[in-house]
Amino acid sequence: MTMRSFGLIRQCCNALVRVPLAREKSPVSLPISHLSRSLTTAAEALKITYDEKSEVATMHLCRKPVNGLSLEFITQISIALEKLENERSCRGVIISSGCDNVFCAGLDINEMLRPTPERLEIFWKTLQDMWLQLFTTRLMTVAAITGHCIAGGCLISSACDHRVMAPNFKIGLNEVKLGIVAPFWLVDSVKNLIGYRQTEWSLMKGHLFSSEDALRLGLVDKVVPQDQVVLQAEADMAEWLQVPDSARHLSKTLMRRDTVVRFRSGREADLKTFVNYIPKESIQKTLHSYVESLKSKK
Ligand SMILES: CCCCC/C=C/C(=O)SCCNC(=O)CCNC(=O)[C@H](O)C(C)(C)COP(=O)(O)OP(=O)(O)OC[C@H]1O[C@@H](n2cnc3c(N)ncnc32)[C@H](O)[C@@H]1OP(=O)(O)O
């Protein structure tokens, strides 16, 4: 197997971190005091390998401990996707996790705690862009879900084309438990998989499905033992790649067009809602209590 690594660019200096936005030429500078905590450096957080024989890349999410989606991490994912999309030989990408028992625990909650308005706005725009990229990419996308896949984690998995999950983990949208509401475009992408009623009640309750229930409902496509998830994802990818790329991608575009049109017409309003809503004192209190409850469960 021939593997190549894609280098990802991060620029740091003492006082500022430069965060290039997806599809924008000039990076934006942000005060370092607003960087969220991570046990992994930016360089370690995302690893891309490319297998020339199968023409498939693997994107390993390795932002320990739980792949919390910070602005920097989302930006890295977005840049990597763009690079892979532009790599003509690349036909598919498998998204996997390097964190034990967690595929992705969703947005890094620290991004929403006492944020600056500037960073909050960039954070949300970048998340919207990353979702759109993943949801519409010409590449065949497979999520290898080796652990919990919560809220923003489900945003990644539900934007993919195929999902393989390990048993006995949780997946879904639990935003209401944090006192917040999932954006309509994320809800749409889950609704496309499991239908209106299952989405409605799980969204309102903040219910997380077991892997087994997720399989039954169609939120994932296969459940296999944890140590076989990546192998299964690779095998399924190979099968998917037997379909001619352009016909597969055009079919995906056709099926997802309504969701994309709705997203494009509502994204500005969605951004406004997010930046106005998150700083509210009542929301800050609930988010703070939620973070405390995560810490105190130990
Ligand atoms: C209007 C806005 C809508 C936005 C749409 C999306 C929203 C979101 O994604 S909000 C995030 C929702 N996610 C969650 O509620 C998941 C919370 N995490 C967990 O339930 C668990 O951590 C776990 C099941 C994913 C893993 O459990 P375990 O292996 O036992 O690990 P710990 O709970 O001990 O966590 C380790 C460490 O990581 C911190 N942490 C966990 N999740 C997050 C997170 N999403 N953001 C930031 N930090 C997170 C946790 O607090 C621990 O920290 P330390 O105590 O400092 O070690």
Tab-separated table of C-alpha atoms and ligand atoms in Angstrom:
chain	number	residue	atom	x	y	z
A	1	MET	CA	0.000	0.000	0.000
A	2	THR	CA	1.452	3.382	-0.981
A	3	MET	CA	0.719	6.100	1.520
A	4	ARG	CA	1.365	9.807	1.218
A	5	SER	CA	0.874	12.407	3.877
A	6	PHE	CA	-0.686	15.766	3.127
A	7	GLY	CA	0.994	18.580	5.063
A	8	LEU	CA	-1.406	21.035	6.614
A	9	ILE	CA	-0.407	24.626	7.168
A	10	ARG	CA	-0.764	26.308	10.542
A	11	GLN	CA	0.851	29.610	11.344
A	12	CYS	CA	1.358	30.646	14.946
A	13	CYS	CA	3.087	33.590	16.577
A	14	ASN	CA	3.256	34.738	20.181
A	15	ALA	CA	0.210	36.912	20.314
A	16	LEU	CA	-1.934	35.885	17.413
A	17	VAL	CA	-3.088	32.803	15.662
A	18	ARG	CA	-3.850	33.270	11.999
A	19	VAL	CA	-6.949	31.397	11.011
A	20	PRO	CA	-7.401	31.150	7.265
A	21	LEU	CA	-11.051	30.779	6.422
A	22	ALA	CA	-12.098	28.145	3.949
A	23	ARG	CA	-12.177	29.525	0.417
A	24	GLU	CA	-10.923	32.950	1.565
A	25	LYS	CA	-7.560	34.309	0.570
A	26	SER	CA	-6.591	36.434	3.566
A	27	PRO	CA	-6.306	34.896	7.035
A	28	VAL	CA	-8.053	36.532	9.984
A	29	SER	CA	-6.095	37.291	13.148
A	30	LEU	CA	-7.646	36.467	16.494
A	31	PRO	CA	-6.506	37.148	20.068
A	32	ILE	CA	-4.862	34.049	21.516
A	33	SER	CA	-6.779	34.437	24.789
A	34	HIS	CA	-9.799	33.069	22.967
A	35	LEU	CA	-8.172	29.871	21.863
A	36	SER	CA	-9.878	26.880	23.332
A	37	ARG	CA	-7.992	24.294	25.335
A	38	SER	CA	-6.695	21.212	23.602
A	39	LEU	CA	-4.415	18.427	24.694
A	40	THR	CA	-3.206	18.094	21.116
A	41	THR	CA	-1.229	20.593	19.058
A	42	ALA	CA	-2.782	21.774	15.814
A	43	ALA	CA	-0.224	19.778	13.838
A	44	GLU	CA	-1.203	16.556	15.617
A	45	ALA	CA	-4.949	17.146	15.485
A	46	LEU	CA	-5.546	16.124	11.897
A	47	LYS	CA	-3.655	13.447	10.041
A	48	ILE	CA	-4.300	12.716	6.398
A	49	THR	CA	-3.029	9.641	4.616
A	50	TYR	CA	-3.582	8.817	0.983
A	51	ASP	CA	-3.525	5.352	-0.545
A	52	GLU	CA	-2.569	5.748	-4.189
A	53	LYS	CA	-3.709	2.248	-5.094
A	54	SER	CA	-7.287	2.613	-3.878
A	55	GLU	CA	-7.313	6.390	-4.551
A	56	VAL	CA	-8.788	6.888	-1.109
A	57	ALA	CA	-7.643	9.306	1.592
A	58	THR	CA	-8.190	8.824	5.289
A	59	MET	CA	-8.739	11.802	7.511
A	60	HIS	CA	-7.886	10.879	11.102
A	61	LEU	CA	-9.458	13.246	13.625
A	62	CYS	CA	-6.979	13.244	16.514
A	63	ARG	CA	-7.788	16.296	18.626
A	64	LYS	CA	-7.618	14.732	22.040
A	65	PRO	CA	-9.383	14.042	24.235
A	66	VAL	CA	-12.701	13.985	22.321
A	67	ASN	CA	-12.217	15.675	18.913
A	68	GLY	CA	-14.032	18.797	20.114
A	69	LEU	CA	-14.637	20.989	17.076
A	70	SER	CA	-12.797	24.233	17.779
A	71	LEU	CA	-12.431	26.980	15.166
A	72	GLU	CA	-8.874	25.917	14.405
A	73	PHE	CA	-9.850	22.269	14.080
A	74	ILE	CA	-12.820	22.974	11.811
A	75	THR	CA	-10.562	25.180	9.700
A	76	GLN	CA	-8.026	22.383	9.402
A	77	ILE	CA	-10.709	19.907	8.338
A	78	SER	CA	-12.015	22.386	5.819
A	79	ILE	CA	-8.572	23.044	4.305
A	80	ALA	CA	-7.870	19.310	4.150
A	81	LEU	CA	-11.173	18.644	2.383
A	82	GLU	CA	-10.432	21.342	-0.135
A	83	LYS	CA	-6.970	19.891	-0.799
A	84	LEU	CA	-8.380	16.408	-1.281
A	85	GLU	CA	-11.141	17.722	-3.505
A	86	ASN	CA	-8.473	19.364	-5.684
A	87	GLU	CA	-6.277	16.248	-5.757
A	88	ARG	CA	-7.469	14.841	-9.072
A	89	SER	CA	-6.553	11.243	-8.357
A	90	CYS	CA	-8.400	11.187	-5.021
A	91	ARG	CA	-11.866	9.617	-5.299
A	92	GLY	CA	-12.908	9.086	-1.710
A	93	VAL	CA	-12.252	10.011	1.886
A	94	ILE	CA	-12.773	7.992	5.035
A	95	ILE	CA	-13.185	10.052	8.192
A	96	SER	CA	-11.989	8.220	11.278
A	97	SER	CA	-11.001	9.056	14.831
A	98	GLY	CA	-7.781	8.738	16.775
A	99	CYS	CA	-9.543	9.351	20.129
A	100	ASP	CA	-10.383	6.330	22.265
A	101	ASN	CA	-14.085	5.472	22.167
A	102	VAL	CA	-15.079	8.851	20.749
A	103	PHE	CA	-15.593	9.650	17.080
A	104	CYS	CA	-16.424	13.282	17.852
A	105	ALA	CA	-18.045	14.875	20.921
A	106	GLY	CA	-19.353	17.769	18.856
A	107	LEU	CA	-18.520	21.427	19.010
A	108	ASP	CA	-15.823	22.372	21.465
A	109	ILE	CA	-18.114	23.892	24.062
A	110	ASN	CA	-15.355	26.320	25.057
A	111	GLU	CA	-15.987	28.118	21.764
A	112	MET	CA	-19.419	29.109	23.071
A	113	LEU	CA	-18.385	30.079	26.602
A	114	ARG	CA	-17.940	33.841	27.001
A	115	PRO	CA	-16.968	34.235	23.344
A	116	THR	CA	-15.952	37.440	21.578
A	117	PRO	CA	-18.526	38.415	18.944
A	118	GLU	CA	-15.840	38.351	16.212
A	119	ARG	CA	-14.662	34.850	16.983
A	120	LEU	CA	-18.196	33.524	17.448
A	121	GLU	CA	-19.166	34.795	14.015
A	122	ILE	CA	-16.094	33.318	12.316
A	123	PHE	CA	-16.593	30.059	14.199
A	124	TRP	CA	-20.144	29.624	12.949
A	125	LYS	CA	-19.398	30.695	9.365
A	126	THR	CA	-16.513	28.251	9.228
A	127	LEU	CA	-18.700	25.456	10.578
A	128	GLN	CA	-21.392	26.233	8.005
A	129	ASP	CA	-18.771	26.192	5.219
A	130	MET	CA	-17.220	22.944	6.404
A	131	TRP	CA	-20.627	21.253	6.550
A	132	LEU	CA	-21.497	22.459	3.037
A	133	GLN	CA	-18.159	21.249	1.679
A	134	LEU	CA	-18.615	17.809	3.201
A	135	PHE	CA	-22.285	17.564	2.250
A	136	THR	CA	-21.664	18.422	-1.400
A	137	THR	CA	-18.165	17.125	-2.117
A	138	ARG	CA	-17.527	15.192	-5.333
A	139	LEU	CA	-15.589	12.691	-3.175
A	140	MET	CA	-17.258	9.577	-1.841
A	141	THR	CA	-17.295	10.049	1.945
A	142	VAL	CA	-17.444	7.307	4.572
A	143	ALA	CA	-17.544	7.930	8.334
A	144	ALA	CA	-15.775	5.231	10.364
A	145	ILE	CA	-17.482	5.831	13.698
A	146	THR	CA	-15.378	4.032	16.290
A	147	GLY	CA	-16.994	5.715	19.294
A	148	HIS	CA	-19.550	8.269	20.479
A	149	CYS	CA	-20.763	10.616	17.784
A	150	ILE	CA	-22.568	13.516	19.393
A	151	ALA	CA	-24.182	16.709	18.035
A	152	GLY	CA	-21.395	18.279	15.926
A	153	GLY	CA	-20.030	14.734	15.545
A	154	CYS	CA	-23.344	13.757	14.021
A	155	LEU	CA	-23.036	16.843	11.801
A	156	ILE	CA	-19.913	15.254	10.290
A	157	SER	CA	-21.284	11.719	10.041
A	158	SER	CA	-24.674	12.715	8.629
A	159	ALA	CA	-23.013	14.851	5.933
A	160	CYS	CA	-21.099	11.791	4.724
A	161	ASP	CA	-22.430	9.310	2.140
A	162	HIS	CA	-22.043	6.147	4.197
A	163	ARG	CA	-21.549	5.347	7.890
A	164	VAL	CA	-20.046	2.347	9.689
A	165	MET	CA	-20.306	2.376	13.487
A	166	ALA	CA	-19.008	0.323	16.410
A	167	PRO	CA	-21.577	-1.188	18.821
A	168	ASN	CA	-22.564	0.195	22.221
A	169	PHE	CA	-21.918	3.874	21.544
A	170	LYS	CA	-24.211	6.885	21.282
A	171	ILE	CA	-25.069	9.009	18.286
A	172	GLY	CA	-27.458	11.896	17.714
A	173	LEU	CA	-28.355	15.481	18.442
A	174	ASN	CA	-28.426	16.304	22.162
A	175	GLU	CA	-28.187	20.109	21.832
A	176	VAL	CA	-31.297	20.789	23.929
A	177	LYS	CA	-29.506	19.243	26.911
A	178	LEU	CA	-27.067	22.141	26.647
A	179	GLY	CA	-29.934	24.642	26.346
A	180	ILE	CA	-29.183	25.243	22.655
A	181	VAL	CA	-30.870	24.291	19.404
A	182	ALA	CA	-29.318	22.473	16.454
A	183	PRO	CA	-29.303	24.579	13.260
A	184	PHE	CA	-31.933	23.764	10.620
A	185	TRP	CA	-29.364	22.511	8.087
A	186	LEU	CA	-27.985	19.966	10.548
A	187	VAL	CA	-31.512	18.900	11.434
A	188	ASP	CA	-32.281	18.578	7.707
A	189	SER	CA	-29.326	16.293	7.101
A	190	VAL	CA	-30.400	14.000	9.957
A	191	LYS	CA	-34.048	14.164	8.846
A	192	ASN	CA	-32.929	13.051	5.370
A	193	LEU	CA	-31.630	9.860	6.984
A	194	ILE	CA	-34.193	8.951	9.647
A	195	GLY	CA	-37.345	10.832	8.689
A	196	TYR	CA	-39.435	13.594	10.262
A	197	ARG	CA	-40.884	12.016	13.390
A	198	GLN	CA	-37.745	10.293	14.650
A	199	THR	CA	-35.824	13.522	14.102
A	200	GLU	CA	-38.482	15.621	15.826
A	201	TRP	CA	-38.757	13.613	19.005
A	202	SER	CA	-35.037	12.893	19.365
A	203	LEU	CA	-34.256	16.574	18.751
A	204	MET	CA	-36.828	17.772	21.297
A	205	LYS	CA	-35.630	15.280	23.909
A	206	GLY	CA	-31.924	15.531	23.134
A	207	HIS	CA	-32.038	11.773	22.766
A	208	LEU	CA	-28.883	9.961	21.732
A	209	PHE	CA	-29.475	6.686	19.905
A	210	SER	CA	-27.526	3.531	20.625
A	211	SER	CA	-25.506	2.236	17.662
A	212	GLU	CA	-28.037	-0.565	17.296
A	213	ASP	CA	-31.049	1.806	17.184
A	214	ALA	CA	-29.154	4.075	14.821
A	215	LEU	CA	-28.711	1.113	12.467
A	216	ARG	CA	-32.386	0.221	12.681
A	217	LEU	CA	-33.387	3.821	11.861
A	218	GLY	CA	-30.819	4.404	9.109
A	219	LEU	CA	-28.723	6.947	10.989
A	220	VAL	CA	-25.813	4.582	10.310
A	221	ASP	CA	-25.532	1.920	7.613
A	222	LYS	CA	-23.585	-0.827	9.391
A	223	VAL	CA	-22.587	-1.789	12.918
A	224	VAL	CA	-19.461	-3.935	13.218
A	225	PRO	CA	-17.039	-4.627	16.103
A	226	GLN	CA	-14.903	-1.630	16.969
A	227	ASP	CA	-11.646	-3.149	15.691
A	228	GLN	CA	-13.269	-3.831	12.312
A	229	VAL	CA	-14.881	-0.437	11.716
A	230	VAL	CA	-12.069	1.047	9.635
A	231	LEU	CA	-11.551	-2.179	7.654
A	232	GLN	CA	-15.268	-2.345	6.936
A	233	ALA	CA	-15.275	1.332	5.932
A	234	GLU	CA	-12.437	0.604	3.497
A	235	ALA	CA	-14.235	-2.426	2.056
A	236	ASP	CA	-17.491	-0.479	1.685
A	237	MET	CA	-15.618	2.409	0.081
A	238	ALA	CA	-14.106	0.029	-2.487
A	239	GLU	CA	-17.584	-1.239	-3.301
A	240	TRP	CA	-18.972	2.283	-3.622
A	241	LEU	CA	-16.122	3.252	-5.936
A	242	GLN	CA	-17.280	0.677	-8.434
A	243	VAL	CA	-20.013	3.179	-9.330
A	244	PRO	CA	-18.732	5.767	-11.857
A	245	ASP	CA	-17.789	8.919	-9.917
A	246	SER	CA	-19.641	11.519	-11.928
A	247	ALA	CA	-22.947	9.609	-11.995
A	248	ARG	CA	-22.668	8.975	-8.246
A	249	HIS	CA	-21.886	12.618	-7.535
A	250	LEU	CA	-24.675	13.906	-9.797
A	251	SER	CA	-27.145	11.596	-8.047
A	252	LYS	CA	-25.989	12.912	-4.675
A	253	THR	CA	-26.296	16.513	-5.907
A	254	LEU	CA	-29.814	15.791	-7.142
A	255	MET	CA	-30.899	14.210	-3.866
A	256	ARG	CA	-29.333	16.925	-1.672
A	257	ARG	CA	-30.321	19.933	-3.783
A	258	ASP	CA	-33.357	20.966	-1.671
A	259	THR	CA	-31.331	20.830	1.540
A	260	VAL	CA	-28.559	22.906	-0.045
A	261	VAL	CA	-30.990	25.489	-1.469
A	262	ARG	CA	-32.629	25.848	1.956
A	263	PHE	CA	-29.224	26.173	3.584
A	264	ARG	CA	-28.045	28.860	1.167
A	265	SER	CA	-31.158	30.965	1.604
A	266	GLY	CA	-31.164	30.627	5.395
A	267	ARG	CA	-27.478	30.711	6.321
A	268	GLU	CA	-27.250	34.470	6.981
A	269	ALA	CA	-30.277	34.416	9.276
A	270	ASP	CA	-28.918	31.299	10.955
A	271	LEU	CA	-25.617	33.087	11.584
A	272	LYS	CA	-27.394	36.088	13.109
A	273	THR	CA	-29.466	33.832	15.350
A	274	PHE	CA	-26.369	31.996	16.575
A	275	VAL	CA	-24.302	35.098	17.351
A	276	ASN	CA	-27.210	36.787	19.144
A	277	TYR	CA	-28.349	33.727	21.049
A	278	ILE	CA	-25.139	32.205	22.408
A	279	PRO	CA	-23.907	35.224	24.445
A	280	LYS	CA	-27.255	35.525	26.310
A	281	GLU	CA	-26.736	35.233	30.053
A	282	SER	CA	-29.283	32.416	30.424
A	283	ILE	CA	-27.553	30.366	27.680
A	284	GLN	CA	-24.139	31.037	29.185
A	285	LYS	CA	-25.366	29.757	32.552
A	286	THR	CA	-26.753	26.545	31.048
A	287	LEU	CA	-23.612	25.922	28.997
A	288	HIS	CA	-21.463	26.541	32.061
A	289	SER	CA	-23.495	24.088	34.154
A	290	TYR	CA	-23.253	21.498	31.392
A	291	VAL	CA	-19.453	21.785	31.266
A	292	GLU	CA	-19.330	21.514	35.064
A	293	SER	CA	-21.508	18.395	34.931
A	294	LEU	CA	-19.125	16.815	32.412
A	295	LYS	CA	-16.192	17.508	34.702
A	296	SER	CA	-17.913	16.382	37.899
A	297	LYS	CA	-19.029	12.998	36.574
A	298	LYS	CA	-15.475	11.699	37.233
B	1	LIG	C1	-26.972	26.823	18.595
B	1	LIG	C2	-25.766	25.930	18.502
B	1	LIG	C3	-26.017	24.518	18.002
B	1	LIG	C4	-24.752	23.844	17.638
B	1	LIG	C5	-24.850	22.458	17.133
B	1	LIG	C6	-23.853	21.566	17.768
B	1	LIG	C7	-23.655	21.628	19.097
B	1	LIG	C8	-22.655	20.777	19.772
B	1	LIG	O1	-21.945	19.962	19.203
B	1	LIG	S1	-22.515	21.055	21.444
B	1	LIG	C9	-21.538	19.735	22.068
B	1	LIG	C10	-22.411	18.547	22.392
B	1	LIG	N1	-21.602	17.461	22.863
B	1	LIG	C11	-21.812	16.830	24.011
B	1	LIG	O2	-22.731	17.087	24.721
B	1	LIG	C12	-20.818	15.738	24.354
B	1	LIG	C13	-20.252	15.974	25.720
B	1	LIG	N2	-19.291	14.947	26.044
B	1	LIG	C14	-19.627	13.732	26.507
B	1	LIG	O3	-20.769	13.361	26.629
B	1	LIG	C15	-18.483	12.827	26.866
B	1	LIG	O4	-17.321	13.618	26.973
B	1	LIG	C16	-18.228	11.701	25.853
B	1	LIG	C17	-19.367	10.664	25.944
B	1	LIG	C18	-18.098	12.212	24.437
B	1	LIG	C19	-16.892	10.980	26.213
B	1	LIG	O5	-16.935	10.567	27.566
B	1	LIG	P1	-15.575	10.187	28.307
B	1	LIG	O6	-14.755	9.315	27.447
B	1	LIG	O7	-15.959	9.703	29.663
B	1	LIG	O8	-14.758	11.550	28.385
B	1	LIG	P2	-15.019	12.786	29.371
B	1	LIG	O9	-16.467	13.073	29.484
B	1	LIG	O10	-14.255	12.557	30.628
B	1	LIG	O11	-14.376	13.982	28.535
B	1	LIG	C20	-12.965	14.169	28.471
B	1	LIG	C21	-12.702	15.659	28.542
B	1	LIG	O12	-13.262	16.286	27.396
B	1	LIG	C22	-14.147	17.321	27.785
B	1	LIG	N3	-15.231	17.407	26.784
B	1	LIG	C23	-16.101	16.449	26.435
B	1	LIG	N4	-16.894	16.870	25.469
B	1	LIG	C24	-16.531	18.138	25.176
B	1	LIG	C25	-16.984	19.110	24.230
B	1	LIG	N5	-17.984	18.880	23.366
B	1	LIG	N6	-16.376	20.305	24.224
B	1	LIG	C26	-15.352	20.578	25.062
B	1	LIG	N7	-14.874	19.687	25.980
B	1	LIG	C27	-15.460	18.486	26.021
B	1	LIG	C28	-14.638	16.880	29.165
B	1	LIG	O13	-15.142	17.982	29.878
B	1	LIG	C29	-13.366	16.327	29.745
B	1	LIG	O14	-12.564	17.434	30.120
B	1	LIG	P3	-11.640	17.367	31.433
B	1	LIG	O15	-12.564	17.083	32.601
B	1	LIG	O16	-10.997	18.706	31.523
B	1	LIG	O17	-10.684	16.232	31.179
